[in-house]
Amino acid sequence: MKRDEEIKALLTFIQETHAPDIQYDEKGIQSDFQKNDNKLSFPLKLLSIIGGYLATSLFVGFIVAFQILYQSDIAMMVFGGIFILASIWILRLSNIIFLETVSVCTFLIGCVMLGYGYINAELGVNQVSILFLLIAIASIIISKHYILSFLGLLIIYGSILTLILYNELFTGVLIYTSVLGLMLYFYLTNEAKIIKRFKIFTYIYNPIRTGLILSFVSNLAILCLRGMLDIPVDYVWISSLINISLITIFLLKIYKTLQVTEMKSKIFLSIFSLLILLPTVTFPGISGAILIILLCFFVKYKTGFVLGVLAFLYFVSQFYYDLNLTLLNKSILLFLSGILFLTLYYFINKTLAKHEKI
């Protein structure tokens, strides 16, 4: 009630002081605010996904324990498809939190049943991966829902990764990581253009952003397992080089935003950053995490920033225990990395202080 009065007072003030002839839909504005109130915060959405996963596990266990449906491949596929369609239909009709959670659970159950049915029918991993890829794309486009779009993107990522690993195209992991890094950079630095060009992204931009960050981090983590997988070590530097190039391009973008005009400062910071990052060329996780941190800090995306920091700490710890480098080399590199962050912090604070004085 208080907010409705504040909205009305603000609209009246604007009409009286700035635009007497302006016309507005007060009920429509209040309705939009009400819709925002009904939206879940990210932690609650995450809990909803976890709850859906646990419910799915319980349901699948129930089916196996009591031998319901799972002995019939066709029945599993049919009911799986029905569950997926039902979940999308419910999400398009309702914004109620309880129904959203039920829909997430139903969607996951449908995917598990469909996948189980197709694998038992001996259709092959490649065919099942492509099927889930198409289902995920369709669910994102049709539902336009946060949680389902987020899950859909993760399914797309997992399907492509499964195709790469199952067919033992281990060089493709490096290419996939580089493509994800490029996509993340373009996506986060062109938010306004993307939303303006494609209206569907007004609904799904945020979940796609979170999903891209998680996918990128996951692939960087897989590169850390190159000893377990036959990932060609000689080509790992390609992913690092792309990450470092994106960081350099991004620094040039920051210079323009902060109105840094001195060429000496630009050259010094760029060369200094390259010298610090070049030793990590055989370990793309560190440069990738730094790229995430910089991008999310620039666009003020707190969740992504936290994910980037956690990823950075993880990859640094993995790098520190890498037996291919001596302890002295690792210590020097970590020391120089700390100097880089302190220098950037000092530079940004100094620039902001100048703007405040102006």
Short mmCIF file of C-alpha atoms in Angstrom, two decimals:
data_model
loop_
_atom_site.label_atom_id
_atom_site.label_comp_id
_atom_site.label_asym_id
_atom_site.label_seq_id
_atom_site.Cartn_x
_atom_site.Cartn_y
_atom_site.Cartn_z
CA MET A 1 0.00 0.00 0.00
CA LYS A 2 2.82 2.37 0.92
CA ARG A 3 4.64 1.69 -2.32
CA ASP A 4 1.47 2.30 -4.37
CA GLU A 5 1.17 5.71 -2.74
CA GLU A 6 4.84 6.46 -3.45
CA ILE A 7 4.42 5.50 -7.12
CA LYS A 8 1.35 7.71 -7.43
CA ALA A 9 3.13 10.62 -5.73
CA LEU A 10 6.15 10.28 -8.02
CA LEU A 11 4.02 10.17 -11.18
CA THR A 12 2.05 13.21 -10.02
CA PHE A 13 5.30 15.09 -9.30
CA ILE A 14 6.68 14.30 -12.77
CA GLN A 15 3.43 15.36 -14.41
CA GLU A 16 3.23 18.65 -12.50
CA THR A 17 6.88 19.72 -12.77
CA HIS A 18 8.23 18.30 -16.03
CA ALA A 19 5.57 16.98 -18.38
CA PRO A 20 2.00 18.20 -17.79
CA ASP A 21 0.71 16.41 -20.90
CA ILE A 22 2.25 13.06 -20.10
CA GLN A 23 -0.07 10.05 -19.96
CA TYR A 24 0.73 6.94 -17.97
CA ASP A 25 -0.83 3.62 -17.06
CA GLU A 26 -0.73 3.60 -13.27
CA LYS A 27 -2.28 0.14 -12.96
CA GLY A 28 0.19 -1.29 -15.48
CA ILE A 29 3.15 0.18 -13.58
CA GLN A 30 1.89 -1.25 -10.29
CA SER A 31 1.31 -4.61 -11.99
CA ASP A 32 4.93 -4.69 -13.20
CA PHE A 33 6.17 -3.97 -9.69
CA GLN A 34 3.99 -6.80 -8.40
CA LYS A 35 5.52 -9.19 -10.95
CA ASN A 36 9.01 -8.23 -9.77
CA ASP A 37 7.97 -8.99 -6.19
CA ASN A 38 6.94 -12.48 -7.26
CA LYS A 39 10.32 -13.20 -8.83
CA LEU A 40 12.72 -15.38 -6.89
CA SER A 41 16.17 -14.17 -5.90
CA PHE A 42 19.12 -16.18 -7.23
CA PRO A 43 19.74 -18.09 -3.94
CA LEU A 44 16.09 -19.16 -3.85
CA LYS A 45 16.27 -20.17 -7.50
CA LEU A 46 19.37 -22.22 -6.71
CA LEU A 47 17.55 -23.89 -3.81
CA SER A 48 14.66 -24.57 -6.16
CA ILE A 49 17.02 -26.31 -8.59
CA ILE A 50 18.62 -28.34 -5.78
CA GLY A 51 15.17 -29.28 -4.50
CA GLY A 52 14.15 -30.34 -7.98
CA TYR A 53 17.28 -32.46 -8.30
CA LEU A 54 16.66 -34.21 -4.96
CA ALA A 55 13.01 -34.81 -5.82
CA THR A 56 14.08 -36.21 -9.18
CA SER A 57 16.54 -38.58 -7.53
CA LEU A 58 13.85 -39.77 -5.12
CA PHE A 59 11.35 -40.30 -7.94
CA VAL A 60 13.83 -42.24 -10.08
CA GLY A 61 14.75 -44.36 -7.06
CA PHE A 62 11.05 -45.05 -6.49
CA ILE A 63 10.62 -46.16 -10.12
CA VAL A 64 13.60 -48.50 -9.93
CA ALA A 65 12.70 -49.91 -6.50
CA PHE A 66 9.13 -50.78 -7.46
CA GLN A 67 9.92 -51.62 -11.10
CA ILE A 68 7.44 -49.06 -12.43
CA LEU A 69 7.73 -48.14 -16.12
CA TYR A 70 11.51 -48.53 -16.31
CA GLN A 71 11.26 -51.99 -17.85
CA SER A 72 9.47 -50.48 -20.85
CA ASP A 73 11.66 -48.19 -22.97
CA ILE A 74 8.71 -46.79 -24.89
CA ALA A 75 6.78 -45.99 -21.69
CA MET A 76 9.80 -44.18 -20.23
CA MET A 77 10.23 -42.12 -23.40
CA VAL A 78 6.52 -41.27 -23.68
CA PHE A 79 6.11 -40.26 -20.04
CA GLY A 80 9.42 -38.40 -20.13
CA GLY A 81 8.22 -36.34 -23.08
CA ILE A 82 4.88 -35.68 -21.36
CA PHE A 83 6.65 -34.47 -18.19
CA ILE A 84 8.89 -32.10 -20.15
CA LEU A 85 5.96 -30.60 -22.07
CA ALA A 86 3.90 -30.32 -18.88
CA SER A 87 6.67 -28.44 -17.06
CA ILE A 88 7.05 -25.92 -19.89
CA TRP A 89 3.28 -25.47 -20.10
CA ILE A 90 2.97 -24.84 -16.33
CA LEU A 91 5.77 -22.26 -16.36
CA ARG A 92 4.17 -20.35 -19.21
CA LEU A 93 0.86 -20.11 -17.36
CA SER A 94 1.92 -19.42 -13.77
CA ASN A 95 4.46 -17.40 -11.75
CA ILE A 96 3.60 -19.01 -8.41
CA ILE A 97 6.76 -20.08 -6.55
CA PHE A 98 5.41 -23.51 -5.59
CA LEU A 99 4.39 -24.31 -9.16
CA GLU A 100 7.79 -23.13 -10.44
CA THR A 101 9.52 -25.60 -8.12
CA VAL A 102 7.15 -28.40 -9.19
CA SER A 103 7.82 -27.56 -12.84
CA VAL A 104 11.59 -27.71 -12.36
CA CYS A 105 11.21 -31.10 -10.68
CA THR A 106 8.92 -32.31 -13.49
CA PHE A 107 11.33 -31.10 -16.17
CA LEU A 108 14.29 -32.90 -14.60
CA ILE A 109 12.26 -36.09 -14.12
CA GLY A 110 11.17 -35.93 -17.76
CA CYS A 111 14.78 -35.52 -18.94
CA VAL A 112 15.96 -38.47 -16.83
CA MET A 113 13.13 -40.73 -18.03
CA LEU A 114 13.57 -39.72 -21.66
CA GLY A 115 17.33 -40.23 -21.55
CA TYR A 116 16.98 -43.59 -19.79
CA GLY A 117 14.45 -44.77 -22.34
CA TYR A 118 16.56 -43.77 -25.33
CA ILE A 119 19.79 -45.26 -23.93
CA ASN A 120 18.00 -48.54 -23.11
CA ALA A 121 16.66 -48.57 -26.65
CA GLU A 122 20.33 -48.57 -27.73
CA LEU A 123 20.04 -45.42 -29.79
CA GLY A 124 23.56 -44.35 -28.82
CA VAL A 125 25.08 -41.56 -26.74
CA ASN A 126 25.50 -39.24 -29.73
CA GLN A 127 21.82 -39.42 -30.65
CA VAL A 128 20.72 -38.87 -27.04
CA SER A 129 23.08 -35.88 -26.68
CA ILE A 130 21.72 -34.28 -29.84
CA LEU A 131 18.16 -34.95 -28.64
CA PHE A 132 18.80 -33.21 -25.32
CA LEU A 133 20.52 -30.36 -27.14
CA LEU A 134 17.37 -29.76 -29.19
CA ILE A 135 15.09 -30.14 -26.14
CA ALA A 136 17.15 -27.59 -24.20
CA ILE A 137 17.07 -25.04 -27.04
CA ALA A 138 13.31 -25.49 -27.44
CA SER A 139 12.68 -25.18 -23.69
CA ILE A 140 14.63 -21.90 -23.53
CA ILE A 141 12.80 -20.37 -26.50
CA ILE A 142 9.32 -21.55 -25.49
CA SER A 143 9.37 -21.15 -21.70
CA LYS A 144 11.28 -17.82 -21.41
CA HIS A 145 11.66 -18.71 -17.73
CA TYR A 146 14.69 -18.02 -15.53
CA ILE A 147 15.28 -21.45 -13.98
CA LEU A 148 14.37 -23.44 -17.09
CA SER A 149 16.57 -21.20 -19.27
CA PHE A 150 19.44 -21.68 -16.82
CA LEU A 151 18.98 -25.46 -16.79
CA GLY A 152 18.54 -25.46 -20.55
CA LEU A 153 21.87 -23.73 -21.11
CA LEU A 154 23.64 -26.17 -18.79
CA ILE A 155 22.06 -29.06 -20.72
CA ILE A 156 23.27 -27.52 -24.00
CA TYR A 157 26.76 -27.20 -22.55
CA GLY A 158 26.70 -30.75 -21.20
CA SER A 159 25.37 -32.19 -24.46
CA ILE A 160 28.12 -30.60 -26.56
CA LEU A 161 30.78 -31.65 -24.04
CA THR A 162 29.44 -35.21 -24.05
CA LEU A 163 29.67 -35.33 -27.84
CA ILE A 164 33.29 -34.14 -27.66
CA LEU A 165 34.42 -36.52 -24.90
CA TYR A 166 32.45 -39.57 -26.06
CA ASN A 167 33.95 -39.32 -29.54
CA GLU A 168 37.41 -38.71 -27.99
CA LEU A 169 37.84 -35.38 -29.76
CA PHE A 170 40.01 -34.06 -26.94
CA THR A 171 41.39 -31.19 -29.00
CA GLY A 172 37.76 -30.07 -29.22
CA VAL A 173 37.81 -29.37 -25.46
CA LEU A 174 40.39 -26.63 -26.08
CA ILE A 175 38.35 -25.19 -28.94
CA TYR A 176 35.17 -25.41 -26.87
CA THR A 177 36.83 -23.54 -23.98
CA SER A 178 38.01 -20.78 -26.30
CA VAL A 179 34.57 -20.44 -27.89
CA LEU A 180 32.93 -20.19 -24.44
CA GLY A 181 35.40 -17.46 -23.45
CA LEU A 182 34.67 -15.48 -26.61
CA MET A 183 30.92 -15.92 -26.15
CA LEU A 184 31.11 -14.78 -22.52
CA TYR A 185 33.11 -11.68 -23.42
CA PHE A 186 30.74 -10.70 -26.23
CA TYR A 187 27.65 -11.46 -24.14
CA LEU A 188 28.67 -9.41 -21.09
CA THR A 189 30.05 -6.43 -23.01
CA ASN A 190 27.08 -6.09 -25.39
CA GLU A 191 24.09 -6.48 -23.07
CA ALA A 192 22.15 -3.49 -24.39
CA LYS A 193 22.71 -4.40 -28.05
CA ILE A 194 21.69 -8.03 -27.53
CA ILE A 195 18.48 -7.16 -25.67
CA LYS A 196 17.59 -4.47 -28.20
CA ARG A 197 18.18 -6.79 -31.16
CA PHE A 198 16.55 -9.93 -29.73
CA LYS A 199 13.50 -9.27 -27.53
CA ILE A 200 13.56 -12.78 -26.06
CA PHE A 201 16.69 -11.83 -24.10
CA THR A 202 14.65 -9.44 -21.97
CA TYR A 203 13.43 -12.64 -20.28
CA ILE A 204 16.44 -14.93 -20.47
CA TYR A 205 19.52 -12.66 -20.45
CA ASN A 206 20.36 -13.16 -16.75
CA PRO A 207 20.06 -16.98 -16.62
CA ILE A 208 22.04 -17.32 -19.85
CA ARG A 209 24.75 -15.08 -18.37
CA THR A 210 25.02 -17.22 -15.23
CA GLY A 211 24.95 -20.42 -17.26
CA LEU A 212 27.73 -19.18 -19.57
CA ILE A 213 29.96 -18.34 -16.61
CA LEU A 214 29.42 -21.76 -15.02
CA SER A 215 30.01 -23.50 -18.36
CA PHE A 216 33.24 -21.57 -18.95
CA VAL A 217 34.50 -22.34 -15.43
CA SER A 218 33.59 -26.02 -15.85
CA ASN A 219 35.54 -26.31 -19.08
CA LEU A 220 38.53 -24.56 -17.54
CA ALA A 221 38.36 -27.08 -14.69
CA ILE A 222 38.33 -29.94 -17.21
CA LEU A 223 41.56 -28.60 -18.70
CA CYS A 224 43.11 -29.07 -15.24
CA LEU A 225 42.38 -32.80 -15.67
CA ARG A 226 44.44 -33.04 -18.83
CA GLY A 227 46.53 -35.74 -17.14
CA MET A 228 43.43 -37.93 -16.78
CA LEU A 229 42.11 -37.08 -20.24
CA ASP A 230 44.16 -37.22 -23.42
CA ILE A 231 43.99 -33.46 -23.91
CA PRO A 232 47.01 -32.39 -26.00
CA VAL A 233 49.22 -30.38 -23.65
CA ASP A 234 51.08 -28.79 -26.57
CA TYR A 235 47.94 -26.86 -27.58
CA VAL A 236 46.69 -25.74 -24.15
CA TRP A 237 48.40 -22.39 -24.69
CA ILE A 238 45.82 -21.54 -27.38
CA SER A 239 43.03 -21.21 -24.79
CA SER A 240 45.31 -19.15 -22.54
CA LEU A 241 46.33 -16.90 -25.42
CA ILE A 242 42.69 -16.17 -26.26
CA ASN A 243 41.92 -15.40 -22.59
CA ILE A 244 44.94 -13.08 -22.34
CA SER A 245 43.98 -11.37 -25.62
CA LEU A 246 40.44 -10.79 -24.33
CA ILE A 247 41.83 -9.36 -21.08
CA THR A 248 44.06 -6.98 -23.05
CA ILE A 249 41.14 -5.85 -25.24
CA PHE A 250 39.04 -5.40 -22.13
CA LEU A 251 41.74 -3.24 -20.49
CA LEU A 252 41.65 -0.96 -23.54
CA LYS A 253 37.89 -0.72 -23.06
CA ILE A 254 38.39 0.23 -19.40
CA TYR A 255 40.88 2.95 -20.37
CA LYS A 256 38.24 4.49 -22.60
CA THR A 257 35.55 4.27 -19.91
CA LEU A 258 37.80 5.82 -17.24
CA GLN A 259 38.95 8.45 -19.76
CA VAL A 260 42.63 7.51 -19.46
CA THR A 261 44.29 9.60 -22.15
CA GLU A 262 47.96 9.30 -21.23
CA MET A 263 49.58 6.89 -23.68
CA LYS A 264 52.37 6.07 -21.22
CA SER A 265 49.88 4.80 -18.64
CA LYS A 266 48.08 2.67 -21.23
CA ILE A 267 51.29 1.12 -22.55
CA PHE A 268 52.71 0.52 -19.07
CA LEU A 269 49.60 -1.20 -17.70
CA SER A 270 49.09 -3.29 -20.85
CA ILE A 271 52.70 -4.52 -20.98
CA PHE A 272 52.75 -5.10 -17.22
CA SER A 273 49.54 -7.16 -17.40
CA LEU A 274 50.89 -9.23 -20.30
CA LEU A 275 54.15 -9.94 -18.47
CA ILE A 276 52.22 -11.16 -15.44
CA LEU A 277 49.80 -13.32 -17.44
CA LEU A 278 52.27 -14.87 -19.88
CA PRO A 279 53.72 -17.33 -17.30
CA THR A 280 50.20 -18.79 -16.92
CA VAL A 281 50.04 -19.61 -20.62
CA THR A 282 50.14 -23.35 -19.87
CA PHE A 283 47.39 -23.00 -17.25
CA PRO A 284 44.35 -21.28 -18.84
CA GLY A 285 42.23 -21.54 -15.69
CA ILE A 286 43.95 -18.55 -14.04
CA SER A 287 43.64 -16.19 -17.00
CA GLY A 288 40.06 -17.38 -17.56
CA ALA A 289 39.11 -16.67 -13.94
CA ILE A 290 40.71 -13.20 -14.13
CA LEU A 291 38.69 -12.52 -17.29
CA ILE A 292 35.46 -13.46 -15.46
CA ILE A 293 36.35 -11.24 -12.48
CA LEU A 294 37.09 -8.22 -14.69
CA LEU A 295 33.98 -8.64 -16.84
CA CYS A 296 31.61 -9.14 -13.89
CA PHE A 297 33.16 -6.23 -11.99
CA PHE A 298 32.70 -4.02 -15.05
CA VAL A 299 29.02 -4.92 -15.51
CA LYS A 300 28.41 -5.00 -11.71
CA TYR A 301 27.30 -8.63 -11.66
CA LYS A 302 27.92 -9.74 -8.06
CA THR A 303 27.09 -13.44 -8.47
CA GLY A 304 29.44 -13.78 -11.43
CA PHE A 305 32.14 -11.82 -9.59
CA VAL A 306 31.95 -14.21 -6.62
CA LEU A 307 32.06 -17.21 -8.97
CA GLY A 308 35.11 -15.71 -10.66
CA VAL A 309 36.92 -15.17 -7.35
CA LEU A 310 36.15 -18.74 -6.22
CA ALA A 311 37.33 -20.07 -9.59
CA PHE A 312 40.52 -18.00 -9.34
CA LEU A 313 41.32 -19.37 -5.87
CA TYR A 314 40.68 -22.93 -7.07
CA PHE A 315 42.83 -22.61 -10.20
CA VAL A 316 45.65 -20.92 -8.28
CA SER A 317 45.65 -23.82 -5.80
CA GLN A 318 45.71 -26.29 -8.71
CA PHE A 319 48.52 -24.32 -10.32
CA TYR A 320 50.49 -24.28 -7.06
CA TYR A 321 50.38 -28.08 -6.89
CA ASP A 322 51.34 -28.53 -10.54
CA LEU A 323 54.47 -30.70 -10.52
CA ASN A 324 55.64 -29.38 -13.90
CA LEU A 325 56.88 -26.13 -12.29
CA THR A 326 59.31 -25.56 -9.44
CA LEU A 327 58.16 -24.06 -6.15
CA LEU A 328 60.34 -20.98 -6.74
CA ASN A 329 58.71 -20.26 -10.11
CA LYS A 330 55.23 -20.63 -8.63
CA SER A 331 56.03 -18.33 -5.69
CA ILE A 332 57.45 -15.65 -7.99
CA LEU A 333 54.41 -15.84 -10.25
CA LEU A 334 51.95 -15.57 -7.36
CA PHE A 335 53.94 -12.65 -5.95
CA LEU A 336 53.82 -10.83 -9.29
CA SER A 337 50.09 -11.56 -9.62
CA GLY A 338 49.50 -9.90 -6.26
CA ILE A 339 51.45 -6.85 -7.43
CA LEU A 340 49.28 -6.72 -10.56
CA PHE A 341 46.04 -6.65 -8.56
CA LEU A 342 47.39 -4.03 -6.14
CA THR A 343 48.54 -1.88 -9.06
CA LEU A 344 45.15 -2.11 -10.76
CA TYR A 345 43.43 -1.30 -7.45
CA TYR A 346 45.64 1.77 -6.94
CA PHE A 347 45.16 2.90 -10.54
CA ILE A 348 41.35 2.60 -10.41
CA ASN A 349 41.12 4.40 -7.04
CA LYS A 350 43.38 7.18 -8.27
CA THR A 351 41.28 7.65 -11.41
CA LEU A 352 38.02 7.65 -9.44
CA ALA A 353 39.45 10.22 -7.00
CA LYS A 354 40.21 12.55 -9.91
CA HIS A 355 36.63 12.28 -11.17
CA GLU A 356 35.25 12.98 -7.67
CA LYS A 357 37.30 16.18 -7.43
CA ILE A 358 35.95 17.32 -10.80
#
